[in-house]
PDB file of C-alpha atoms and ligand atoms in Angstrom:
ATOM      1  CA  UNK A 224       0.000   0.000   0.000  1.00  0.00           C
ATOM      2  CA  UNK A 225       1.417   3.365  -0.992  1.00  0.00           C
ATOM      3  CA  UNK A 226      -0.015   6.700   0.029  1.00  0.00           C
ATOM      4  CA  UNK A 227       0.788  10.365   0.473  1.00  0.00           C
ATOM      5  CA  UNK A 228      -0.316  12.677   3.234  1.00  0.00           C
ATOM      6  CA  UNK A 229      -0.076  16.420   2.755  1.00  0.00           C
ATOM      7  CA  UNK A 230       1.158  18.255   5.831  1.00  0.00           C
ATOM      8  CA  UNK A 231       0.387  21.865   6.640  1.00  0.00           C
ATOM      9  CA  UNK A 232       2.828  24.188   4.920  1.00  0.00           C
ATOM     10  CA  UNK A 233       5.691  25.381   7.024  1.00  0.00           C
ATOM     11  CA  UNK A 234       5.729  29.065   7.751  1.00  0.00           C
ATOM     12  CA  UNK A 235       7.942  30.990   5.354  1.00  0.00           C
ATOM     13  CA  UNK A 236       6.717  29.278   2.156  1.00  0.00           C
ATOM     14  CA  UNK A 237       8.888  26.876   0.138  1.00  0.00           C
ATOM     15  CA  UNK A 238       7.965  23.396  -1.185  1.00  0.00           C
ATOM     16  CA  UNK A 239       4.694  21.823   0.181  1.00  0.00           C
ATOM     17  CA  UNK A 240       5.367  19.210   2.890  1.00  0.00           C
ATOM     18  CA  UNK A 241       4.268  15.687   2.016  1.00  0.00           C
ATOM     19  CA  UNK A 242       4.838  12.441   3.902  1.00  0.00           C
ATOM     20  CA  UNK A 243       4.974   9.326   1.734  1.00  0.00           C
ATOM     21  CA  UNK A 244       4.124   6.009   3.369  1.00  0.00           C
ATOM     22  CA  UNK A 245       4.753   2.496   2.149  1.00  0.00           C
ATOM     23  CA  UNK A 246       3.148  -0.437   3.935  1.00  0.00           C
ATOM     24  CA  UNK A 247       3.546  -4.119   3.056  1.00  0.00           C
ATOM     25  CA  UNK A 248       0.114  -5.692   3.330  1.00  0.00           C
ATOM     26  CA  UNK A 249       1.208  -9.194   2.325  1.00  0.00           C
ATOM     27  CA  UNK A 250       1.900 -10.270   5.914  1.00  0.00           C
ATOM     28  CA  UNK A 251      -1.312  -8.655   7.205  1.00  0.00           C
ATOM     29  CA  UNK A 252      -3.338 -10.445   4.484  1.00  0.00           C
ATOM     30  CA  UNK A 253      -1.644 -13.770   5.268  1.00  0.00           C
ATOM     31  CA  UNK A 254      -2.444 -13.416   8.983  1.00  0.00           C
ATOM     32  CA  UNK A 255      -6.038 -12.469   8.219  1.00  0.00           C
ATOM     33  CA  UNK A 256      -6.409 -15.500   5.899  1.00  0.00           C
ATOM     34  CA  UNK A 257      -4.968 -17.742   8.648  1.00  0.00           C
ATOM     35  CA  UNK A 258      -7.440 -16.338  11.181  1.00  0.00           C
ATOM     36  CA  UNK A 259     -10.401 -16.894   8.838  1.00  0.00           C
ATOM     37  CA  UNK A 260      -9.186 -20.449   8.113  1.00  0.00           C
ATOM     38  CA  UNK A 261      -8.775 -21.158  11.803  1.00  0.00           C
ATOM     39  CA  UNK A 262     -12.307 -20.028  12.675  1.00  0.00           C
ATOM     40  CA  UNK A 263     -13.714 -22.070   9.765  1.00  0.00           C
ATOM     41  CA  UNK A 264     -11.775 -25.187  10.820  1.00  0.00           C
ATOM     42  CA  UNK A 265     -12.659 -24.856  14.505  1.00  0.00           C
ATOM     43  CA  UNK A 266     -16.355 -24.384  13.649  1.00  0.00           C
ATOM     44  CA  UNK A 267     -16.278 -27.411  11.374  1.00  0.00           C
ATOM     45  CA  UNK A 268     -14.581 -29.555  14.033  1.00  0.00           C
ATOM     46  CA  UNK A 269     -17.233 -28.583  16.594  1.00  0.00           C
ATOM     47  CA  UNK A 270     -20.110 -29.034  14.174  1.00  0.00           C
ATOM     48  CA  UNK A 271     -19.231 -32.645  13.401  1.00  0.00           C
ATOM     49  CA  UNK A 272     -19.800 -34.048  16.919  1.00  0.00           C
ATOM     50  CA  UNK A 273     -22.678 -31.624  17.438  1.00  0.00           C
ATOM     51  CA  UNK A 274     -24.462 -32.916  14.307  1.00  0.00           C
ATOM     52  CA  UNK A 275     -23.996 -36.493  15.551  1.00  0.00           C
ATOM     53  CA  UNK A 276     -25.401 -35.556  18.964  1.00  0.00           C
ATOM     54  CA  UNK A 277     -28.474 -33.912  17.430  1.00  0.00           C
ATOM     55  CA  UNK A 278     -29.030 -36.945  15.194  1.00  0.00           C
ATOM     56  CA  UNK A 279     -28.981 -39.327  18.165  1.00  0.00           C
ATOM     57  CA  UNK A 280     -31.253 -37.078  20.243  1.00  0.00           C
ATOM     58  CA  UNK A 281     -33.832 -37.077  17.429  1.00  0.00           C
ATOM     59  CA  UNK A 282     -33.594 -40.869  17.100  1.00  0.00           C
ATOM     60  CA  UNK A 283     -33.999 -41.307  20.853  1.00  0.00           C
ATOM     61  CA  UNK A 284     -37.050 -39.058  20.846  1.00  0.00           C
ATOM     62  CA  UNK A 285     -38.503 -40.862  17.827  1.00  0.00           C
ATOM     63  CA  UNK A 286     -37.902 -44.384  16.485  1.00  0.00           C
ATOM     64  CA  UNK A 287     -35.705 -45.623  19.374  1.00  0.00           C
ATOM     65  CA  UNK A 288     -37.909 -44.203  22.118  1.00  0.00           C
ATOM     66  CA  UNK A 289     -38.984 -47.593  23.462  1.00  0.00           C
ATOM     67  CA  UNK A 290     -35.853 -49.600  22.696  1.00  0.00           C
ATOM     68  CA  UNK A 291     -33.716 -49.858  25.861  1.00  0.00           C
ATOM     69  CA  UNK A 292     -30.792 -51.525  24.046  1.00  0.00           C
ATOM     70  CA  UNK A 293     -30.595 -48.841  21.373  1.00  0.00           C
ATOM     71  CA  UNK A 294     -30.912 -46.192  24.083  1.00  0.00           C
ATOM     72  CA  UNK A 295     -27.941 -47.614  25.977  1.00  0.00           C
ATOM     73  CA  UNK A 296     -25.819 -47.839  22.839  1.00  0.00           C
ATOM     74  CA  UNK A 297     -26.707 -44.357  21.608  1.00  0.00           C
ATOM     75  CA  UNK A 298     -26.057 -42.773  24.997  1.00  0.00           C
ATOM     76  CA  UNK A 299     -22.564 -44.294  24.931  1.00  0.00           C
ATOM     77  CA  UNK A 300     -21.871 -42.769  21.513  1.00  0.00           C
ATOM     78  CA  UNK A 301     -23.303 -39.420  22.617  1.00  0.00           C
ATOM     79  CA  UNK A 302     -21.013 -39.419  25.599  1.00  0.00           C
ATOM     80  CA  UNK A 303     -17.962 -40.021  23.360  1.00  0.00           C
ATOM     81  CA  UNK A 304     -19.013 -37.179  21.044  1.00  0.00           C
ATOM     82  CA  UNK A 305     -19.528 -34.810  23.976  1.00  0.00           C
ATOM     83  CA  UNK A 306     -16.091 -35.772  25.346  1.00  0.00           C
ATOM     84  CA  UNK A 307     -14.609 -35.010  21.940  1.00  0.00           C
ATOM     85  CA  UNK A 308     -16.092 -31.532  22.002  1.00  0.00           C
ATOM     86  CA  UNK A 309     -14.738 -30.972  25.509  1.00  0.00           C
ATOM     87  CA  UNK A 310     -11.257 -32.125  24.395  1.00  0.00           C
ATOM     88  CA  UNK A 311     -11.352 -29.789  21.428  1.00  0.00           C
ATOM     89  CA  UNK A 312     -12.420 -26.797  23.512  1.00  0.00           C
ATOM     90  CA  UNK A 313      -9.681 -27.574  26.099  1.00  0.00           C
ATOM     91  CA  UNK A 314      -7.069 -27.676  23.319  1.00  0.00           C
ATOM     92  CA  UNK A 315      -8.339 -24.435  21.770  1.00  0.00           C
ATOM     93  CA  UNK A 316      -8.151 -22.709  25.151  1.00  0.00           C
ATOM     94  CA  UNK A 317      -4.621 -24.055  25.810  1.00  0.00           C
ATOM     95  CA  UNK A 318      -3.470 -22.827  22.441  1.00  0.00           C
ATOM     96  CA  UNK A 319      -4.806 -19.308  22.930  1.00  0.00           C
ATOM     97  CA  UNK A 320      -3.374 -19.164  26.479  1.00  0.00           C
ATOM     98  CA  UNK A 321       0.078 -20.206  25.224  1.00  0.00           C
ATOM     99  CA  UNK A 322      -0.024 -17.741  22.338  1.00  0.00           C
ATOM    100  CA  UNK A 323      -0.890 -14.931  24.714  1.00  0.00           C
ATOM    101  CA  UNK A 324       2.478 -15.199  26.504  1.00  0.00           C
ATOM    102  CA  UNK A 325       4.510 -16.800  23.722  1.00  0.00           C
ATOM    103  CA  UNK A 326       7.105 -14.002  23.832  1.00  0.00           C
ATOM    104  CA  UNK A 327       7.726 -14.371  27.598  1.00  0.00           C
ATOM    105  CA  UNK A 328      10.659 -16.710  28.298  1.00  0.00           C
ATOM    106  CA  UNK A 329      10.011 -18.799  31.441  1.00  0.00           C
ATOM    107  CA  UNK A 330      12.281 -18.131  34.422  1.00  0.00           C
ATOM    108  CA  UNK A 331      11.890 -21.246  36.559  1.00  0.00           C
ATOM    109  CA  UNK A 332      14.436 -24.039  36.552  1.00  0.00           C
ATOM    110  CA  UNK A 333      12.800 -27.428  35.937  1.00  0.00           C
ATOM    111  CA  UNK A 334      14.267 -30.896  35.421  1.00  0.00           C
ATOM    112  CA  UNK A 335      13.209 -32.216  32.004  1.00  0.00           C
ATOM    113  CA  UNK A 336      14.165 -35.754  33.054  1.00  0.00           C
ATOM    114  CA  UNK A 337      11.761 -35.617  35.981  1.00  0.00           C
ATOM    115  CA  UNK A 338       8.990 -34.175  33.823  1.00  0.00           C
ATOM    116  CA  UNK A 339       9.444 -36.982  31.274  1.00  0.00           C
ATOM    117  CA  UNK A 340       9.435 -39.638  34.007  1.00  0.00           C
ATOM    118  CA  UNK A 341       6.271 -38.181  35.541  1.00  0.00           C
ATOM    119  CA  UNK A 342       4.449 -38.104  32.214  1.00  0.00           C
ATOM    120  CA  UNK A 343       5.519 -41.634  31.264  1.00  0.00           C
ATOM    121  CA  UNK A 344       4.117 -42.864  34.609  1.00  0.00           C
ATOM    122  CA  UNK A 345       0.863 -41.024  33.900  1.00  0.00           C
ATOM    123  CA  UNK A 346       0.603 -42.490  30.388  1.00  0.00           C
ATOM    124  CA  UNK A 347       1.406 -46.063  31.449  1.00  0.00           C
ATOM    125  CA  UNK A 348      -2.277 -47.078  31.830  1.00  0.00           C
ATOM    126  CA  UNK A 349      -3.182 -45.826  28.307  1.00  0.00           C
ATOM    127  CA  UNK A 350      -0.152 -47.632  26.859  1.00  0.00           C
ATOM    128  CA  UNK A 351      -1.076 -50.795  28.792  1.00  0.00           C
ATOM    129  CA  UNK A 352      -4.651 -50.694  27.446  1.00  0.00           C
ATOM    130  CA  UNK A 353      -3.279 -50.595  23.908  1.00  0.00           C
ATOM    131  CA  UNK A 354      -0.652 -53.264  24.474  1.00  0.00           C
ATOM    132  CA  UNK A 355       2.213 -50.797  23.976  1.00  0.00           C
ATOM    133  CA  UNK A 356       5.453 -51.190  25.967  1.00  0.00           C
ATOM    134  CA  UNK A 357       6.339 -47.674  27.146  1.00  0.00           C
ATOM    135  CA  UNK A 358       9.687 -46.942  28.796  1.00  0.00           C
ATOM    136  CA  UNK A 359      11.979 -44.054  29.642  1.00  0.00           C
ATOM    137  CA  UNK A 360      15.781 -43.881  29.397  1.00  0.00           C
ATOM    138  CA  UNK A 361      17.619 -41.022  31.049  1.00  0.00           C
ATOM    139  CA  UNK A 362      21.135 -40.297  32.197  1.00  0.00           C
ATOM    140  CA  UNK A 363      22.003 -39.972  35.884  1.00  0.00           C
ATOM    141  CA  UNK A 364      21.499 -36.558  37.443  1.00  0.00           C
ATOM    142  CA  UNK A 365      19.259 -33.601  36.717  1.00  0.00           C
ATOM    143  CA  UNK A 366      18.652 -32.157  33.238  1.00  0.00           C
ATOM    144  CA  UNK A 367      17.864 -28.518  34.028  1.00  0.00           C
ATOM    145  CA  UNK A 368      16.091 -26.159  31.640  1.00  0.00           C
ATOM    146  CA  UNK A 369      14.181 -22.915  32.110  1.00  0.00           C
ATOM    147  CA  UNK A 370      10.565 -23.813  31.698  1.00  0.00           C
ATOM    148  CA  UNK A 371       6.933 -23.881  32.710  1.00  0.00           C
ATOM    149  CA  UNK A 372       6.417 -27.286  34.303  1.00  0.00           C
ATOM    150  CA  UNK A 373       2.757 -27.711  33.257  1.00  0.00           C
ATOM    151  CA  UNK A 374       3.415 -26.628  29.692  1.00  0.00           C
ATOM    152  CA  UNK A 375       6.381 -28.991  29.334  1.00  0.00           C
ATOM    153  CA  UNK A 376       4.338 -31.839  30.834  1.00  0.00           C
ATOM    154  CA  UNK A 377       1.785 -31.128  28.116  1.00  0.00           C
ATOM    155  CA  UNK A 378       4.472 -31.262  25.412  1.00  0.00           C
ATOM    156  CA  UNK A 379       5.654 -34.682  26.597  1.00  0.00           C
ATOM    157  CA  UNK A 380       2.035 -35.820  26.975  1.00  0.00           C
ATOM    158  CA  UNK A 381       1.187 -34.901  23.377  1.00  0.00           C
ATOM    159  CA  UNK A 382       4.263 -36.642  21.958  1.00  0.00           C
ATOM    160  CA  UNK A 383       3.858 -39.813  24.036  1.00  0.00           C
ATOM    161  CA  UNK A 384       0.120 -39.934  23.321  1.00  0.00           C
ATOM    162  CA  UNK A 385       0.785 -39.671  19.575  1.00  0.00           C
ATOM    163  CA  UNK A 386       3.440 -42.399  19.700  1.00  0.00           C
ATOM    164  CA  UNK A 387       1.074 -44.690  21.629  1.00  0.00           C
ATOM    165  CA  UNK A 388      -1.982 -43.844  19.463  1.00  0.00           C
ATOM    166  CA  UNK A 389      -0.327 -44.044  16.060  1.00  0.00           C
ATOM    167  CA  UNK A 390       2.473 -46.484  16.926  1.00  0.00           C
ATOM    168  CA  UNK A 391       0.139 -49.453  16.665  1.00  0.00           C
ATOM    169  CA  UNK A 392      -0.781 -51.989  19.311  1.00  0.00           C
ATOM    170  CA  UNK A 393       1.906 -54.366  20.492  1.00  0.00           C
ATOM    171  CA  UNK A 394       4.570 -51.801  19.644  1.00  0.00           C
ATOM    172  CA  UNK A 395       7.355 -50.258  21.689  1.00  0.00           C
ATOM    173  CA  UNK A 396       7.582 -46.585  22.601  1.00  0.00           C
ATOM    174  CA  UNK A 397      10.805 -45.270  24.104  1.00  0.00           C
ATOM    175  CA  UNK A 398      11.202 -41.827  25.640  1.00  0.00           C
ATOM    176  CA  UNK A 399      14.878 -40.965  26.022  1.00  0.00           C
ATOM    177  CA  UNK A 400      16.784 -37.945  27.302  1.00  0.00           C
ATOM    178  CA  UNK A 401      20.174 -36.728  26.174  1.00  0.00           C
ATOM    179  CA  UNK A 402      22.546 -33.858  26.846  1.00  0.00           C
ATOM    180  CA  UNK A 403      23.772 -32.645  23.471  1.00  0.00           C
ATOM    181  CA  UNK A 404      26.645 -30.157  22.995  1.00  0.00           C
ATOM    182  CA  UNK A 405      25.684 -27.359  20.627  1.00  0.00           C
ATOM    183  CA  UNK A 406      28.003 -27.656  17.589  1.00  0.00           C
ATOM    184  CA  UNK A 407      28.189 -23.839  17.413  1.00  0.00           C
ATOM    185  CA  UNK A 408      29.625 -23.673  20.913  1.00  0.00           C
ATOM    186  CA  UNK A 409      26.512 -21.992  22.314  1.00  0.00           C
ATOM    187  CA  UNK A 410      26.232 -24.251  25.369  1.00  0.00           C
ATOM    188  CA  UNK A 411      24.507 -27.614  25.590  1.00  0.00           C
ATOM    189  CA  UNK A 412      20.889 -28.529  24.902  1.00  0.00           C
ATOM    190  CA  UNK A 413      18.700 -31.066  26.644  1.00  0.00           C
ATOM    191  CA  UNK A 414      17.033 -33.301  24.094  1.00  0.00           C
ATOM    192  CA  UNK A 415      13.969 -35.456  24.612  1.00  0.00           C
ATOM    193  CA  UNK A 416      13.243 -38.117  21.991  1.00  0.00           C
ATOM    194  CA  UNK A 417      10.033 -40.084  21.609  1.00  0.00           C
ATOM    195  CA  UNK A 418      10.449 -43.071  19.314  1.00  0.00           C
ATOM    196  CA  UNK A 419       7.749 -45.443  18.088  1.00  0.00           C
ATOM    197  CA  UNK A 420       7.679 -48.383  15.706  1.00  0.00           C
ATOM    198  CA  UNK A 421       4.446 -47.422  13.980  1.00  0.00           C
ATOM    199  CA  UNK A 422       3.649 -47.053  10.274  1.00  0.00           C
ATOM    200  CA  UNK A 423       5.468 -43.706  10.132  1.00  0.00           C
ATOM    201  CA  UNK A 424       4.522 -40.498   8.329  1.00  0.00           C
ATOM    202  CA  UNK A 425       5.048 -39.880   4.586  1.00  0.00           C
ATOM    203  CA  UNK A 426       7.697 -37.159   4.091  1.00  0.00           C
ATOM    204  CA  UNK A 427       5.383 -34.704   2.323  1.00  0.00           C
ATOM    205  CA  UNK A 428       3.201 -34.360   5.441  1.00  0.00           C
ATOM    206  CA  UNK A 429       5.984 -33.676   7.931  1.00  0.00           C
ATOM    207  CA  UNK A 430       6.452 -29.915   7.320  1.00  0.00           C
ATOM    208  CA  UNK A 431       2.709 -29.319   7.866  1.00  0.00           C
ATOM    209  CA  UNK A 432       2.138 -31.395  11.032  1.00  0.00           C
ATOM    210  CA  UNK A 433       2.387 -28.409  13.389  1.00  0.00           C
ATOM    211  CA  UNK A 434      -0.373 -26.508  11.535  1.00  0.00           C
ATOM    212  CA  UNK A 435      -3.603 -26.341  13.473  1.00  0.00           C
ATOM    213  CA  UNK A 436      -5.990 -29.156  12.517  1.00  0.00           C
ATOM    214  CA  UNK A 437      -3.528 -30.690  10.062  1.00  0.00           C
ATOM    215  CA  UNK A 438      -3.802 -34.488  10.135  1.00  0.00           C
ATOM    216  CA  UNK A 439      -2.395 -37.189   7.896  1.00  0.00           C
ATOM    217  CA  UNK A 440      -5.537 -39.252   8.226  1.00  0.00           C
ATOM    218  CA  UNK A 441      -8.430 -37.279   9.684  1.00  0.00           C
ATOM    219  CA  UNK A 442     -10.706 -40.280  10.197  1.00  0.00           C
ATOM    220  CA  UNK A 443      -8.077 -42.246  12.107  1.00  0.00           C
ATOM    221  CA  UNK A 444      -7.112 -39.206  14.218  1.00  0.00           C
ATOM    222  CA  UNK A 445     -10.768 -38.586  15.131  1.00  0.00           C
ATOM    223  CA  UNK A 446     -11.302 -42.230  15.936  1.00  0.00           C
ATOM    224  CA  UNK A 447      -8.342 -42.054  18.332  1.00  0.00           C
ATOM    225  CA  UNK A 448      -9.827 -38.970  19.980  1.00  0.00           C
ATOM    226  CA  UNK A 449      -7.334 -36.591  18.336  1.00  0.00           C
ATOM    227  CA  UNK A 450      -8.121 -32.931  17.748  1.00  0.00           C
ATOM    228  CA  UNK A 451      -5.372 -32.086  15.250  1.00  0.00           C
ATOM    229  CA  UNK A 452      -4.095 -29.428  17.673  1.00  0.00           C
ATOM    230  CA  UNK A 453      -1.521 -31.423  19.679  1.00  0.00           C
ATOM    231  CA  UNK A 454       1.561 -30.607  17.617  1.00  0.00           C
ATOM    232  CA  UNK A 455       0.464 -26.972  17.159  1.00  0.00           C
ATOM    233  CA  UNK A 456       0.378 -26.696  20.970  1.00  0.00           C
ATOM    234  CA  UNK A 457       3.835 -28.331  21.125  1.00  0.00           C
ATOM    235  CA  UNK A 458       5.259 -25.870  18.577  1.00  0.00           C
ATOM    236  CA  UNK A 459       3.913 -22.749  20.300  1.00  0.00           C
ATOM    237  CA  UNK A 460       5.072 -23.963  23.709  1.00  0.00           C
ATOM    238  CA  UNK A 461       8.548 -24.590  22.329  1.00  0.00           C
ATOM    239  CA  UNK A 462       8.692 -21.099  20.777  1.00  0.00           C
ATOM    240  CA  UNK A 463       8.289 -19.711  24.257  1.00  0.00           C
ATOM    241  CA  UNK A 464      10.980 -22.030  25.642  1.00  0.00           C
ATOM    242  CA  UNK A 465      13.516 -21.313  22.855  1.00  0.00           C
ATOM    243  CA  UNK A 466      13.021 -24.963  21.986  1.00  0.00           C
ATOM    244  CA  UNK A 467      13.386 -26.847  18.717  1.00  0.00           C
ATOM    245  CA  UNK A 468      11.216 -29.588  17.263  1.00  0.00           C
ATOM    246  CA  UNK A 469      12.399 -32.151  14.714  1.00  0.00           C
ATOM    247  CA  UNK A 470      10.161 -34.927  13.359  1.00  0.00           C
ATOM    248  CA  UNK A 471      11.871 -37.806  11.582  1.00  0.00           C
ATOM    249  CA  UNK A 472       9.919 -40.658  10.139  1.00  0.00           C
ATOM    250  CA  UNK A 473      10.565 -43.642   7.975  1.00  0.00           C
ATOM    251  CA  UNK A 474       7.347 -45.103   6.521  1.00  0.00           C
ATOM    252  CA  UNK A 475       7.065 -48.689   7.702  1.00  0.00           C
ATOM    253  CA  UNK A 476       9.779 -48.207  10.347  1.00  0.00           C
ATOM    254  CA  UNK A 477       8.398 -45.695  12.809  1.00  0.00           C
ATOM    255  CA  UNK A 478       8.722 -42.102  13.923  1.00  0.00           C
ATOM    256  CA  UNK A 479      11.107 -40.223  16.192  1.00  0.00           C
ATOM    257  CA  UNK A 480      10.164 -36.810  17.502  1.00  0.00           C
ATOM    258  CA  UNK A 481      12.996 -34.762  19.016  1.00  0.00           C
ATOM    259  CA  UNK A 482      12.474 -31.753  21.216  1.00  0.00           C
ATOM    260  CA  UNK A 483      15.454 -29.796  22.521  1.00  0.00           C
ATOM    261  CA  UNK A 484      15.755 -26.907  24.954  1.00  0.00           C
ATOM    262  CA  UNK A 485      18.815 -24.903  26.012  1.00  0.00           C
ATOM    263  CA  UNK A 486      20.409 -26.425  29.110  1.00  0.00           C
ATOM    264  CA  UNK A 487      20.195 -24.085  32.059  1.00  0.00           C
ATOM    265  CA  UNK A 488      23.604 -23.159  33.452  1.00  0.00           C
ATOM    266  CA  UNK A 489      23.495 -21.676  36.965  1.00  0.00           C
ATOM    267  CA  UNK A 490      25.719 -18.721  36.008  1.00  0.00           C
ATOM    268  CA  UNK A 491      23.668 -17.924  32.873  1.00  0.00           C
ATOM    269  CA  UNK A 492      20.464 -16.522  34.351  1.00  0.00           C
ATOM    270  CA  UNK A 493      20.768 -14.972  37.764  1.00  0.00           C
ATOM    271  CA  UNK A 494      17.041 -14.260  37.842  1.00  0.00           C
ATOM    272  CA  UNK A 495      16.084 -17.940  37.510  1.00  0.00           C
ATOM    273  CA  UNK A 496      13.960 -19.311  40.326  1.00  0.00           C
ATOM    274  CA  UNK A 497      14.424 -22.817  41.739  1.00  0.00           C
ATOM    275  CA  UNK A 498      11.785 -25.392  40.910  1.00  0.00           C
ATOM    276  CA  UNK A 499       9.197 -25.666  43.683  1.00  0.00           C
ATOM    277  CA  UNK A 500       8.929 -29.109  45.348  1.00  0.00           C
ATOM    278  CA  UNK A 501       6.830 -31.568  43.290  1.00  0.00           C
TER     279      UNK A 501
HETATM  280  P1  LIG B  69      -3.966 -35.364  16.635  1.00  0.00           P
HETATM  281  O1  LIG B  69      -4.838 -34.806  17.691  1.00  0.00           O
HETATM  282  O2  LIG B  69      -4.701 -35.656  15.366  1.00  0.00           O
HETATM  283  O3  LIG B  69      -3.122 -36.500  17.102  1.00  0.00           O
HETATM  284  P2  LIG B  69      -1.470 -33.833  16.357  1.00  0.00           P
HETATM  285  O4  LIG B  69      -1.281 -32.386  16.044  1.00  0.00           O
HETATM  286  O5  LIG B  69      -0.909 -34.329  17.646  1.00  0.00           O
HETATM  287  O6  LIG B  69      -3.019 -34.124  16.208  1.00  0.00           O
HETATM  288  O7  LIG B  69      -0.814 -34.682  15.172  1.00  0.00           O
HETATM  289  C1  LIG B  69      -1.118 -34.336  13.828  1.00  0.00           C
HETATM  290  C2  LIG B  69      -1.113 -35.558  12.950  1.00  0.00           C
HETATM  291  O8  LIG B  69       0.217 -36.066  12.811  1.00  0.00           O
HETATM  292  C3  LIG B  69      -1.907 -36.739  13.491  1.00  0.00           C
HETATM  293  O9  LIG B  69      -3.268 -36.641  13.142  1.00  0.00           O
HETATM  294  C4  LIG B  69      -1.258 -37.920  12.797  1.00  0.00           C
HETATM  295  O10 LIG B  69      -1.802 -38.057  11.503  1.00  0.00           O
HETATM  296  C5  LIG B  69       0.208 -37.476  12.649  1.00  0.00           C
HETATM  297  N1  LIG B  69       1.097 -38.042  13.690  1.00  0.00           N
HETATM  298  C6  LIG B  69       1.536 -37.424  14.823  1.00  0.00           C
HETATM  299  N2  LIG B  69       2.378 -38.215  15.514  1.00  0.00           N
HETATM  300  C7  LIG B  69       2.486 -39.368  14.811  1.00  0.00           C
HETATM  301  C8  LIG B  69       3.221 -40.602  14.999  1.00  0.00           C
HETATM  302  N3  LIG B  69       3.987 -40.784  16.065  1.00  0.00           N
HETATM  303  N4  LIG B  69       3.085 -41.571  14.040  1.00  0.00           N
HETATM  304  C9  LIG B  69       2.294 -41.384  12.953  1.00  0.00           C
HETATM  305  N5  LIG B  69       1.573 -40.251  12.714  1.00  0.00           N
HETATM  306  C10 LIG B  69       1.673 -39.255  13.629  1.00  0.00           C
END
């Protein structure tokens, strides 16, 4: 956008004063298109379970009114659909909360090894139900990073949940932690890897996985209770934590997701606060 604004003439005459302005609207248009897309996708995702709920309500009020078996079955499905809507709304709220303070770097010291251990323990029942062997490998000693404990728990939760959900039953999921020296000499990073032996992800999908609502197979994601927002939440959380995300996948062999955060060195950030007791 190009424009010109005349300014009042300066006293004493001379050339008229004009301010020229140049504004690049490409970025503004892109953001606006993303916002419109997001609202359309979110509405569509909410409409799908809502339409199913309305359909079952009508059936229960009409043809299935006096059929106790159908009633029981339909109520079960309605409950699943309502839970899906709740999950979606929770994820939408998390995403907007994270985006609100995405530019604020956390100041608390947390142990990424402990967070991973805690989340693996919490996910053990889900893995057990699906016949997946879930384990964690970590080096001795703490792995300190500056972070928000709840947000990092959520990151590990999303990655482990994906590995368990998409890794296939009877598979193995390993969460491992590593201290990796930065090759550019900018201190070490703490890396968390989540590896599964599932069907993997075709290469063309990988760059788009962190987009909101992007799924390789929408039907299978929905069936597994997915919202398509998990990796978007992971990406935005990592932005705040100066973290990096790398997804590597070999179709037929499995997927490894790597998340790394700068290691916290005690002399680096005097303002850092110790982690409160768990
Ligand atoms: P969802 O709620 O659908 O799981 P995510 O944002 O967490 O959403 O993941 C996006 C998509 O990436 C998933 O729908 C799935 O198609 C694919 N995906 C994520 N993790 C894996 C994995 N470990 N193996 C295979 N596909 C995966």
